Amino acid sequence: MDEFLAARMQMGVSLGFHIVFACIGMVMPWFMFLAEWKWQRTNNPVYLDLAKAWAKGVAIFFAVGAVSGTVLSFELGMLWPGFMEHAGPIFGMPFSWEGTAFFLEAIALGLFLYGWKRLNRKVHLYTGLVVGIAGVLSGIFVVSANAWMNAPAGFDWVNGQAENIDPVKAMFNKAWFSQAHHMIIAAFSATGFAVAGIHAILYLKNRLEIHAKAITIALSFAAVAALLQPISGDLAAKSVAKLQPAKLAAFESHFETSERAPLIIGGIPDVEKREVKYAIKLPGFLSFLAHGDFNAEVKGLEEFPEDEWPPVPIVHYSFQLMVAIGMFLALLGVIFLIATYKKKHWLVKRWWLKLLILATPFGFIAIQAGWIVTEVGRQPWIIYGIMKTRDSLTPMPGIQYTFYTITAVYLVLSFVVVWLLSRQIKMLHSKYLSND
């Protein structure tokens, strides 16, 4: 493994683990807030136990998210010093705001965890709300920094140097909004279905009230997010078509510029022959997806130098996987809403609970696929159209060993997180079994 591949693999592994921790840490506070709100409204102690149990999970993911996020920030400087030399002064603002949101979240979480018997009930409830808001803001600021890499703004590039820097324009670049809402909605969908799936496993074993209520709360967020995700995805695709047409062409393995371009479902891209085998093609739908017009022209990869093409098969398969999972989760969202308002008996049926169990990892698989599309689809650029990734690589040797070390550390950290969460879940489950 050469140094360049090792550096990219290390960033990929770090981001892959961090995004899971960050998404759960960002969304779970909303679950604990709603559980406590329901307890204050109903005085049902089950909701109180659920809020306290989820709060412990939030604390765990807050801690590991902070650690993994810190590692990523160090890796940017250590692995890609050429990038940080130019980019740091430009897109530093969203990172500073992310730090502010992080500290606000930490303070509010501390008050929530230790204020159950020390704070007024309403004050305590709203500290949980602050945790949730700060977590979402933190995610938006980080995504804004990544969006700048896809749509650089707020500077003039003159003779290899950035001049006339405007950090505000850099932060609110043309890609930040489409990426931010797509990522936040994906986080709520993935975390909601994962939490519902875990409680569905426990509910199938012992039909305890606490797991039924946990499933309902988690799916209340997940179902809405899953139904909003296709709309968000359409807006994001139109943004990519405008700002990064080569990435859009790689999504669909669209090699030749054409009008009434077909949307490709499935298929195996053959880059040498510039065709896609065994695909289902829907004429005009890619034109509509990209430009809102079934007859619009869509640029193909032929419009770009071949050495600036993203790795087409990786981007294509990741995009297809993300979309397929998104449609499946949207279908589950429709079923949940129908069941909630028309067919309540569905919610306790084994087939429904097994569907939730099946869906448990799917949201996070879709998020991983989406980030592969975003990051690999931008290649070979680290700052799109400005700086190539290879040109920003550190001259430091031995990156392979840091890659192996980081991977091992994250695997151990993930094992510890799973063990801690399993321990909390078993304690909660045992408490209710003993009460019965």
PDB file of C-alpha atoms in Angstrom, residues 68-319:
ATOM      1  CA  SER A  68     -13.283  10.599  17.010  1.00  0.00           C
ATOM      2  CA  GLY A  69     -13.983  14.144  15.813  1.00  0.00           C
ATOM      3  CA  THR A  70     -10.767  15.365  17.429  1.00  0.00           C
ATOM      4  CA  VAL A  71      -8.833  12.620  15.648  1.00  0.00           C
ATOM      5  CA  LEU A  72     -10.289  13.732  12.308  1.00  0.00           C
ATOM      6  CA  SER A  73      -9.273  17.355  12.887  1.00  0.00           C
ATOM      7  CA  PHE A  74      -5.701  16.291  13.658  1.00  0.00           C
ATOM      8  CA  GLU A  75      -5.611  14.025  10.604  1.00  0.00           C
ATOM      9  CA  LEU A  76      -6.501  16.925   8.316  1.00  0.00           C
ATOM     10  CA  GLY A  77      -3.354  18.742   9.398  1.00  0.00           C
ATOM     11  CA  MET A  78      -1.054  15.725   9.661  1.00  0.00           C
ATOM     12  CA  LEU A  79      -2.031  13.914   6.462  1.00  0.00           C
ATOM     13  CA  TRP A  80      -2.960  16.854   4.226  1.00  0.00           C
ATOM     14  CA  PRO A  81      -0.766  19.820   5.239  1.00  0.00           C
ATOM     15  CA  GLY A  82      -0.887  21.280   1.717  1.00  0.00           C
ATOM     16  CA  PHE A  83      -4.644  21.456   1.988  1.00  0.00           C
ATOM     17  CA  MET A  84      -4.715  22.992   5.463  1.00  0.00           C
ATOM     18  CA  GLU A  85      -2.069  25.581   4.560  1.00  0.00           C
ATOM     19  CA  HIS A  86      -4.481  27.155   2.089  1.00  0.00           C
ATOM     20  CA  ALA A  87      -7.871  26.045   3.376  1.00  0.00           C
ATOM     21  CA  GLY A  88      -7.452  26.679   7.110  1.00  0.00           C
ATOM     22  CA  PRO A  89      -7.820  30.467   6.998  1.00  0.00           C
ATOM     23  CA  ILE A  90     -10.765  30.177   4.573  1.00  0.00           C
ATOM     24  CA  PHE A  91     -13.074  27.557   6.054  1.00  0.00           C
ATOM     25  CA  GLY A  92     -12.027  27.823   9.685  1.00  0.00           C
ATOM     26  CA  MET A  93     -15.199  29.715  10.644  1.00  0.00           C
ATOM     27  CA  PRO A  94     -17.617  26.727  10.589  1.00  0.00           C
ATOM     28  CA  PHE A  95     -15.148  24.747  12.700  1.00  0.00           C
ATOM     29  CA  SER A  96     -15.005  27.533  15.274  1.00  0.00           C
ATOM     30  CA  TRP A  97     -18.806  27.687  15.369  1.00  0.00           C
ATOM     31  CA  GLU A  98     -18.898  23.899  15.659  1.00  0.00           C
ATOM     32  CA  GLY A  99     -16.647  24.206  18.701  1.00  0.00           C
ATOM     33  CA  THR A 100     -19.050  26.729  20.226  1.00  0.00           C
ATOM     34  CA  ALA A 101     -22.022  24.414  19.600  1.00  0.00           C
ATOM     35  CA  PHE A 102     -20.033  21.536  21.091  1.00  0.00           C
ATOM     36  CA  PHE A 103     -19.368  23.411  24.339  1.00  0.00           C
ATOM     37  CA  LEU A 104     -23.020  24.469  24.565  1.00  0.00           C
ATOM     38  CA  GLU A 105     -24.045  20.853  24.048  1.00  0.00           C
ATOM     39  CA  ALA A 106     -21.585  19.668  26.711  1.00  0.00           C
ATOM     40  CA  ILE A 107     -22.876  22.162  29.298  1.00  0.00           C
ATOM     41  CA  ALA A 108     -26.521  21.350  28.580  1.00  0.00           C
ATOM     42  CA  LEU A 109     -25.856  17.608  28.677  1.00  0.00           C
ATOM     43  CA  GLY A 110     -24.123  17.944  32.043  1.00  0.00           C
ATOM     44  CA  LEU A 111     -27.139  19.824  33.430  1.00  0.00           C
ATOM     45  CA  PHE A 112     -29.483  17.197  32.006  1.00  0.00           C
ATOM     46  CA  LEU A 113     -27.560  14.204  33.380  1.00  0.00           C
ATOM     47  CA  TYR A 114     -27.003  15.610  36.875  1.00  0.00           C
ATOM     48  CA  GLY A 115     -30.057  17.808  37.245  1.00  0.00           C
ATOM     49  CA  TRP A 116     -32.888  15.291  37.596  1.00  0.00           C
ATOM     50  CA  LYS A 117     -33.491  16.153  41.255  1.00  0.00           C
ATOM     51  CA  ARG A 118     -31.734  19.514  41.296  1.00  0.00           C
ATOM     52  CA  LEU A 119     -33.489  21.499  38.574  1.00  0.00           C
ATOM     53  CA  ASN A 120     -37.056  22.623  38.081  1.00  0.00           C
ATOM     54  CA  ARG A 121     -38.855  20.053  35.879  1.00  0.00           C
ATOM     55  CA  LYS A 122     -39.394  22.445  32.983  1.00  0.00           C
ATOM     56  CA  VAL A 123     -35.843  23.767  33.183  1.00  0.00           C
ATOM     57  CA  HIS A 124     -34.529  20.211  33.134  1.00  0.00           C
ATOM     58  CA  LEU A 125     -36.697  19.350  30.137  1.00  0.00           C
ATOM     59  CA  TYR A 126     -35.406  22.304  28.146  1.00  0.00           C
ATOM     60  CA  THR A 127     -31.774  21.480  28.885  1.00  0.00           C
ATOM     61  CA  GLY A 128     -32.468  18.305  26.896  1.00  0.00           C
ATOM     62  CA  LEU A 129     -33.876  20.412  24.069  1.00  0.00           C
ATOM     63  CA  VAL A 130     -30.720  22.548  24.080  1.00  0.00           C
ATOM     64  CA  VAL A 131     -28.606  19.378  23.784  1.00  0.00           C
ATOM     65  CA  GLY A 132     -30.584  18.375  20.702  1.00  0.00           C
ATOM     66  CA  ILE A 133     -30.440  21.816  19.049  1.00  0.00           C
ATOM     67  CA  ALA A 134     -26.721  22.226  19.733  1.00  0.00           C
ATOM     68  CA  GLY A 135     -26.029  18.756  18.346  1.00  0.00           C
ATOM     69  CA  VAL A 136     -27.837  19.512  15.096  1.00  0.00           C
ATOM     70  CA  LEU A 137     -26.081  22.879  14.771  1.00  0.00           C
ATOM     71  CA  SER A 138     -22.753  21.163  15.321  1.00  0.00           C
ATOM     72  CA  GLY A 139     -23.520  18.750  12.488  1.00  0.00           C
ATOM     73  CA  ILE A 140     -24.573  21.574  10.167  1.00  0.00           C
ATOM     74  CA  PHE A 141     -21.354  23.517  10.778  1.00  0.00           C
ATOM     75  CA  VAL A 142     -19.161  20.494  10.056  1.00  0.00           C
ATOM     76  CA  VAL A 143     -21.091  19.677   6.888  1.00  0.00           C
ATOM     77  CA  SER A 144     -20.701  23.316   5.808  1.00  0.00           C
ATOM     78  CA  ALA A 145     -16.919  22.869   5.943  1.00  0.00           C
ATOM     79  CA  ASN A 146     -17.146  19.725   3.843  1.00  0.00           C
ATOM     80  CA  ALA A 147     -19.489  21.482   1.405  1.00  0.00           C
ATOM     81  CA  TRP A 148     -16.830  24.152   0.902  1.00  0.00           C
ATOM     82  CA  MET A 149     -14.491  21.451  -0.405  1.00  0.00           C
ATOM     83  CA  ASN A 150     -17.168  20.574  -2.992  1.00  0.00           C
ATOM     84  CA  ALA A 151     -18.081  24.165  -3.845  1.00  0.00           C
ATOM     85  CA  PRO A 152     -15.147  26.400  -2.845  1.00  0.00           C
ATOM     86  CA  ALA A 153     -16.069  30.045  -2.298  1.00  0.00           C
ATOM     87  CA  GLY A 154     -14.976  33.113  -0.359  1.00  0.00           C
ATOM     88  CA  PHE A 155     -11.559  33.683  -1.958  1.00  0.00           C
ATOM     89  CA  ASP A 156      -9.712  34.424  -5.173  1.00  0.00           C
ATOM     90  CA  TRP A 157      -7.144  31.855  -6.297  1.00  0.00           C
ATOM     91  CA  VAL A 158      -4.172  33.757  -7.707  1.00  0.00           C
ATOM     92  CA  ASN A 159      -0.882  32.069  -8.627  1.00  0.00           C
ATOM     93  CA  GLY A 160      -1.494  29.148  -6.301  1.00  0.00           C
ATOM     94  CA  GLN A 161      -2.461  31.330  -3.342  1.00  0.00           C
ATOM     95  CA  ALA A 162      -5.787  32.325  -1.801  1.00  0.00           C
ATOM     96  CA  GLU A 163      -6.438  36.060  -1.732  1.00  0.00           C
ATOM     97  CA  ASN A 164      -9.352  38.333  -0.756  1.00  0.00           C
ATOM     98  CA  ILE A 165     -10.594  35.774   1.781  1.00  0.00           C
ATOM     99  CA  ASP A 166     -14.195  36.085   2.980  1.00  0.00           C
ATOM    100  CA  PRO A 167     -14.915  33.425   5.659  1.00  0.00           C
ATOM    101  CA  VAL A 168     -18.661  34.159   5.688  1.00  0.00           C
ATOM    102  CA  LYS A 169     -19.019  33.463   1.960  1.00  0.00           C
ATOM    103  CA  ALA A 170     -16.864  30.370   2.410  1.00  0.00           C
ATOM    104  CA  MET A 171     -19.103  29.067   5.164  1.00  0.00           C
ATOM    105  CA  PHE A 172     -22.340  29.752   3.304  1.00  0.00           C
ATOM    106  CA  ASN A 173     -21.107  28.324   0.019  1.00  0.00           C
ATOM    107  CA  LYS A 174     -23.463  27.118  -2.703  1.00  0.00           C
ATOM    108  CA  ALA A 175     -23.400  23.500  -1.497  1.00  0.00           C
ATOM    109  CA  TRP A 176     -23.829  23.947   2.252  1.00  0.00           C
ATOM    110  CA  PHE A 177     -27.627  23.992   2.403  1.00  0.00           C
ATOM    111  CA  SER A 178     -28.260  20.977   0.160  1.00  0.00           C
ATOM    112  CA  GLN A 179     -25.607  18.913   1.939  1.00  0.00           C
ATOM    113  CA  ALA A 180     -26.694  19.999   5.411  1.00  0.00           C
ATOM    114  CA  HIS A 181     -30.379  19.133   5.135  1.00  0.00           C
ATOM    115  CA  HIS A 182     -29.611  15.865   3.352  1.00  0.00           C
ATOM    116  CA  MET A 183     -27.180  14.805   6.090  1.00  0.00           C
ATOM    117  CA  ILE A 184     -29.365  15.874   9.040  1.00  0.00           C
ATOM    118  CA  ILE A 185     -32.438  14.102   7.653  1.00  0.00           C
ATOM    119  CA  ALA A 186     -30.344  10.988   6.976  1.00  0.00           C
ATOM    120  CA  ALA A 187     -29.087  11.041  10.580  1.00  0.00           C
ATOM    121  CA  PHE A 188     -32.639  11.124  11.989  1.00  0.00           C
ATOM    122  CA  SER A 189     -33.762   8.344   9.655  1.00  0.00           C
ATOM    123  CA  ALA A 190     -30.776   6.067  10.333  1.00  0.00           C
ATOM    124  CA  THR A 191     -30.747   6.556  14.109  1.00  0.00           C
ATOM    125  CA  GLY A 192     -34.518   6.238  14.410  1.00  0.00           C
ATOM    126  CA  PHE A 193     -34.681   2.942  12.560  1.00  0.00           C
ATOM    127  CA  ALA A 194     -31.632   1.603  14.405  1.00  0.00           C
ATOM    128  CA  VAL A 195     -33.123   2.411  17.829  1.00  0.00           C
ATOM    129  CA  ALA A 196     -36.522   1.027  16.795  1.00  0.00           C
ATOM    130  CA  GLY A 197     -34.884  -2.149  15.511  1.00  0.00           C
ATOM    131  CA  ILE A 198     -32.983  -2.767  18.743  1.00  0.00           C
ATOM    132  CA  HIS A 199     -36.110  -2.288  20.840  1.00  0.00           C
ATOM    133  CA  ALA A 200     -38.059  -4.490  18.400  1.00  0.00           C
ATOM    134  CA  ILE A 201     -35.634  -7.335  19.154  1.00  0.00           C
ATOM    135  CA  LEU A 202     -36.274  -6.907  22.867  1.00  0.00           C
ATOM    136  CA  TYR A 203     -40.026  -6.526  22.380  1.00  0.00           C
ATOM    137  CA  LEU A 204     -40.208  -9.814  20.490  1.00  0.00           C
ATOM    138  CA  LYS A 205     -38.523 -11.548  23.443  1.00  0.00           C
ATOM    139  CA  ASN A 206     -40.708  -9.946  26.113  1.00  0.00           C
ATOM    140  CA  ARG A 207     -43.566  -7.677  25.165  1.00  0.00           C
ATOM    141  CA  LEU A 208     -42.747  -4.962  27.663  1.00  0.00           C
ATOM    142  CA  GLU A 209     -44.391  -1.561  27.549  1.00  0.00           C
ATOM    143  CA  ILE A 210     -41.097   0.320  27.648  1.00  0.00           C
ATOM    144  CA  HIS A 211     -39.928  -1.214  24.358  1.00  0.00           C
ATOM    145  CA  ALA A 212     -43.256  -0.533  22.654  1.00  0.00           C
ATOM    146  CA  LYS A 213     -43.064   3.120  23.643  1.00  0.00           C
ATOM    147  CA  ALA A 214     -39.410   3.327  22.603  1.00  0.00           C
ATOM    148  CA  ILE A 215     -40.262   1.972  19.146  1.00  0.00           C
ATOM    149  CA  THR A 216     -43.058   4.521  18.743  1.00  0.00           C
ATOM    150  CA  ILE A 217     -40.875   7.478  19.732  1.00  0.00           C
ATOM    151  CA  ALA A 218     -37.973   6.414  17.508  1.00  0.00           C
ATOM    152  CA  LEU A 219     -40.219   5.773  14.512  1.00  0.00           C
ATOM    153  CA  SER A 220     -42.027   9.095  14.982  1.00  0.00           C
ATOM    154  CA  PHE A 221     -38.775  10.769  13.961  1.00  0.00           C
ATOM    155  CA  ALA A 222     -37.521   8.091  11.563  1.00  0.00           C
ATOM    156  CA  ALA A 223     -40.706   7.787   9.491  1.00  0.00           C
ATOM    157  CA  VAL A 224     -40.973  11.525   8.853  1.00  0.00           C
ATOM    158  CA  ALA A 225     -37.255  11.744   8.024  1.00  0.00           C
ATOM    159  CA  ALA A 226     -37.430   8.762   5.669  1.00  0.00           C
ATOM    160  CA  LEU A 227     -40.316  10.356   3.764  1.00  0.00           C
ATOM    161  CA  LEU A 228     -38.512  13.697   3.537  1.00  0.00           C
ATOM    162  CA  GLN A 229     -35.287  12.073   2.352  1.00  0.00           C
ATOM    163  CA  PRO A 230     -36.297  11.538  -1.321  1.00  0.00           C
ATOM    164  CA  ILE A 231     -37.267  15.224  -1.553  1.00  0.00           C
ATOM    165  CA  SER A 232     -33.980  16.209   0.074  1.00  0.00           C
ATOM    166  CA  GLY A 233     -32.109  13.859  -2.254  1.00  0.00           C
ATOM    167  CA  ASP A 234     -33.724  15.441  -5.309  1.00  0.00           C
ATOM    168  CA  LEU A 235     -32.623  18.911  -4.186  1.00  0.00           C
ATOM    169  CA  ALA A 236     -29.119  17.615  -3.443  1.00  0.00           C
ATOM    170  CA  ALA A 237     -28.873  15.952  -6.878  1.00  0.00           C
ATOM    171  CA  LYS A 238     -29.856  19.199  -8.623  1.00  0.00           C
ATOM    172  CA  SER A 239     -27.174  21.015  -6.633  1.00  0.00           C
ATOM    173  CA  VAL A 240     -24.553  18.443  -7.619  1.00  0.00           C
ATOM    174  CA  ALA A 241     -25.614  18.669 -11.284  1.00  0.00           C
ATOM    175  CA  LYS A 242     -24.965  22.405 -11.184  1.00  0.00           C
ATOM    176  CA  LEU A 243     -21.805  22.482  -9.077  1.00  0.00           C
ATOM    177  CA  GLN A 244     -20.118  19.117  -9.784  1.00  0.00           C
ATOM    178  CA  PRO A 245     -21.399  17.689 -13.075  1.00  0.00           C
ATOM    179  CA  ALA A 246     -18.620  15.087 -13.222  1.00  0.00           C
ATOM    180  CA  LYS A 247     -19.784  13.672  -9.893  1.00  0.00           C
ATOM    181  CA  LEU A 248     -23.367  13.461 -11.125  1.00  0.00           C
ATOM    182  CA  ALA A 249     -22.202  11.677 -14.271  1.00  0.00           C
ATOM    183  CA  ALA A 250     -20.313   9.188 -12.095  1.00  0.00           C
ATOM    184  CA  PHE A 251     -23.452   8.592  -9.966  1.00  0.00           C
ATOM    185  CA  GLU A 252     -25.249   7.321 -13.027  1.00  0.00           C
ATOM    186  CA  SER A 253     -22.267   6.096 -15.074  1.00  0.00           C
ATOM    187  CA  HIS A 254     -23.395   8.650 -17.648  1.00  0.00           C
ATOM    188  CA  PHE A 255     -20.544   8.625 -20.143  1.00  0.00           C
ATOM    189  CA  GLU A 256     -21.955  10.580 -23.103  1.00  0.00           C
ATOM    190  CA  THR A 257     -23.536  14.021 -23.022  1.00  0.00           C
ATOM    191  CA  SER A 258     -27.132  13.732 -24.139  1.00  0.00           C
ATOM    192  CA  GLU A 259     -30.573  15.243 -23.996  1.00  0.00           C
ATOM    193  CA  ARG A 260     -33.396  13.258 -22.437  1.00  0.00           C
ATOM    194  CA  ALA A 261     -30.734  11.409 -20.468  1.00  0.00           C
ATOM    195  CA  PRO A 262     -31.884   8.122 -18.922  1.00  0.00           C
ATOM    196  CA  LEU A 263     -31.872   7.363 -15.207  1.00  0.00           C
ATOM    197  CA  ILE A 264     -29.963   4.131 -14.681  1.00  0.00           C
ATOM    198  CA  ILE A 265     -31.123   1.642 -12.067  1.00  0.00           C
ATOM    199  CA  GLY A 266     -28.599  -1.045 -11.172  1.00  0.00           C
ATOM    200  CA  GLY A 267     -26.180  -2.183 -13.833  1.00  0.00           C
ATOM    201  CA  ILE A 268     -22.461  -2.850 -14.060  1.00  0.00           C
ATOM    202  CA  PRO A 269     -20.364   0.068 -15.405  1.00  0.00           C
ATOM    203  CA  ASP A 270     -17.699  -0.780 -18.004  1.00  0.00           C
ATOM    204  CA  VAL A 271     -15.403   2.247 -18.005  1.00  0.00           C
ATOM    205  CA  GLU A 272     -13.274   1.039 -20.916  1.00  0.00           C
ATOM    206  CA  LYS A 273     -16.277   0.532 -23.200  1.00  0.00           C
ATOM    207  CA  ARG A 274     -18.098   3.493 -21.641  1.00  0.00           C
ATOM    208  CA  GLU A 275     -21.332   1.624 -21.128  1.00  0.00           C
ATOM    209  CA  VAL A 276     -23.456   0.133 -18.361  1.00  0.00           C
ATOM    210  CA  LYS A 277     -24.454  -3.507 -18.678  1.00  0.00           C
ATOM    211  CA  TYR A 278     -27.634  -5.105 -17.318  1.00  0.00           C
ATOM    212  CA  ALA A 279     -29.148  -1.791 -16.225  1.00  0.00           C
ATOM    213  CA  ILE A 280     -32.747  -0.635 -16.216  1.00  0.00           C
ATOM    214  CA  LYS A 281     -32.948   2.700 -18.063  1.00  0.00           C
ATOM    215  CA  LEU A 282     -35.735   5.253 -17.613  1.00  0.00           C
ATOM    216  CA  PRO A 283     -35.483   7.740 -20.522  1.00  0.00           C
ATOM    217  CA  GLY A 284     -35.475  11.394 -19.528  1.00  0.00           C
ATOM    218  CA  PHE A 285     -35.505  10.812 -15.800  1.00  0.00           C
ATOM    219  CA  LEU A 286     -31.845  11.756 -15.248  1.00  0.00           C
ATOM    220  CA  SER A 287     -32.512  15.021 -17.103  1.00  0.00           C
ATOM    221  CA  PHE A 288     -35.443  15.647 -14.773  1.00  0.00           C
ATOM    222  CA  LEU A 289     -33.444  14.659 -11.686  1.00  0.00           C
ATOM    223  CA  ALA A 290     -30.619  17.010 -12.633  1.00  0.00           C
ATOM    224  CA  HIS A 291     -32.459  19.965 -14.136  1.00  0.00           C
ATOM    225  CA  GLY A 292     -36.201  19.514 -13.578  1.00  0.00           C
ATOM    226  CA  ASP A 293     -36.775  19.037 -17.316  1.00  0.00           C
ATOM    227  CA  PHE A 294     -37.178  15.637 -19.013  1.00  0.00           C
ATOM    228  CA  ASN A 295     -35.582  17.010 -22.197  1.00  0.00           C
ATOM    229  CA  ALA A 296     -32.629  18.859 -20.614  1.00  0.00           C
ATOM    230  CA  GLU A 297     -29.058  18.096 -21.616  1.00  0.00           C
ATOM    231  CA  VAL A 298     -26.933  16.308 -19.030  1.00  0.00           C
ATOM    232  CA  LYS A 299     -23.158  16.435 -19.300  1.00  0.00           C
ATOM    233  CA  GLY A 300     -21.440  13.077 -19.593  1.00  0.00           C
ATOM    234  CA  LEU A 301     -18.004  12.080 -18.344  1.00  0.00           C
ATOM    235  CA  GLU A 302     -16.686  12.572 -21.874  1.00  0.00           C
ATOM    236  CA  GLU A 303     -16.797  16.320 -21.196  1.00  0.00           C
ATOM    237  CA  PHE A 304     -13.997  16.008 -18.627  1.00  0.00           C
ATOM    238  CA  PRO A 305     -10.369  14.843 -18.877  1.00  0.00           C
ATOM    239  CA  GLU A 306     -10.234  11.153 -18.072  1.00  0.00           C
ATOM    240  CA  ASP A 307      -7.594  11.714 -15.377  1.00  0.00           C
ATOM    241  CA  GLU A 308     -10.176  13.880 -13.566  1.00  0.00           C
ATOM    242  CA  TRP A 309     -12.894  11.222 -13.527  1.00  0.00           C
ATOM    243  CA  PRO A 310     -13.910   9.861 -10.128  1.00  0.00           C
ATOM    244  CA  PRO A 311     -13.647   6.065  -9.697  1.00  0.00           C
ATOM    245  CA  VAL A 312     -16.894   5.430 -11.567  1.00  0.00           C
ATOM    246  CA  PRO A 313     -17.823   1.903 -10.345  1.00  0.00           C
ATOM    247  CA  ILE A 314     -17.339   2.790  -6.651  1.00  0.00           C
ATOM    248  CA  VAL A 315     -19.418   5.958  -6.941  1.00  0.00           C
ATOM    249  CA  HIS A 316     -22.108   4.256  -9.038  1.00  0.00           C
ATOM    250  CA  TYR A 317     -22.572   1.259  -6.729  1.00  0.00           C
ATOM    251  CA  SER A 318     -22.553   3.451  -3.606  1.00  0.00           C
ATOM    252  CA  PHE A 319     -25.156   5.778  -5.071  1.00  0.00           C
TER     253      PHE A 319
END
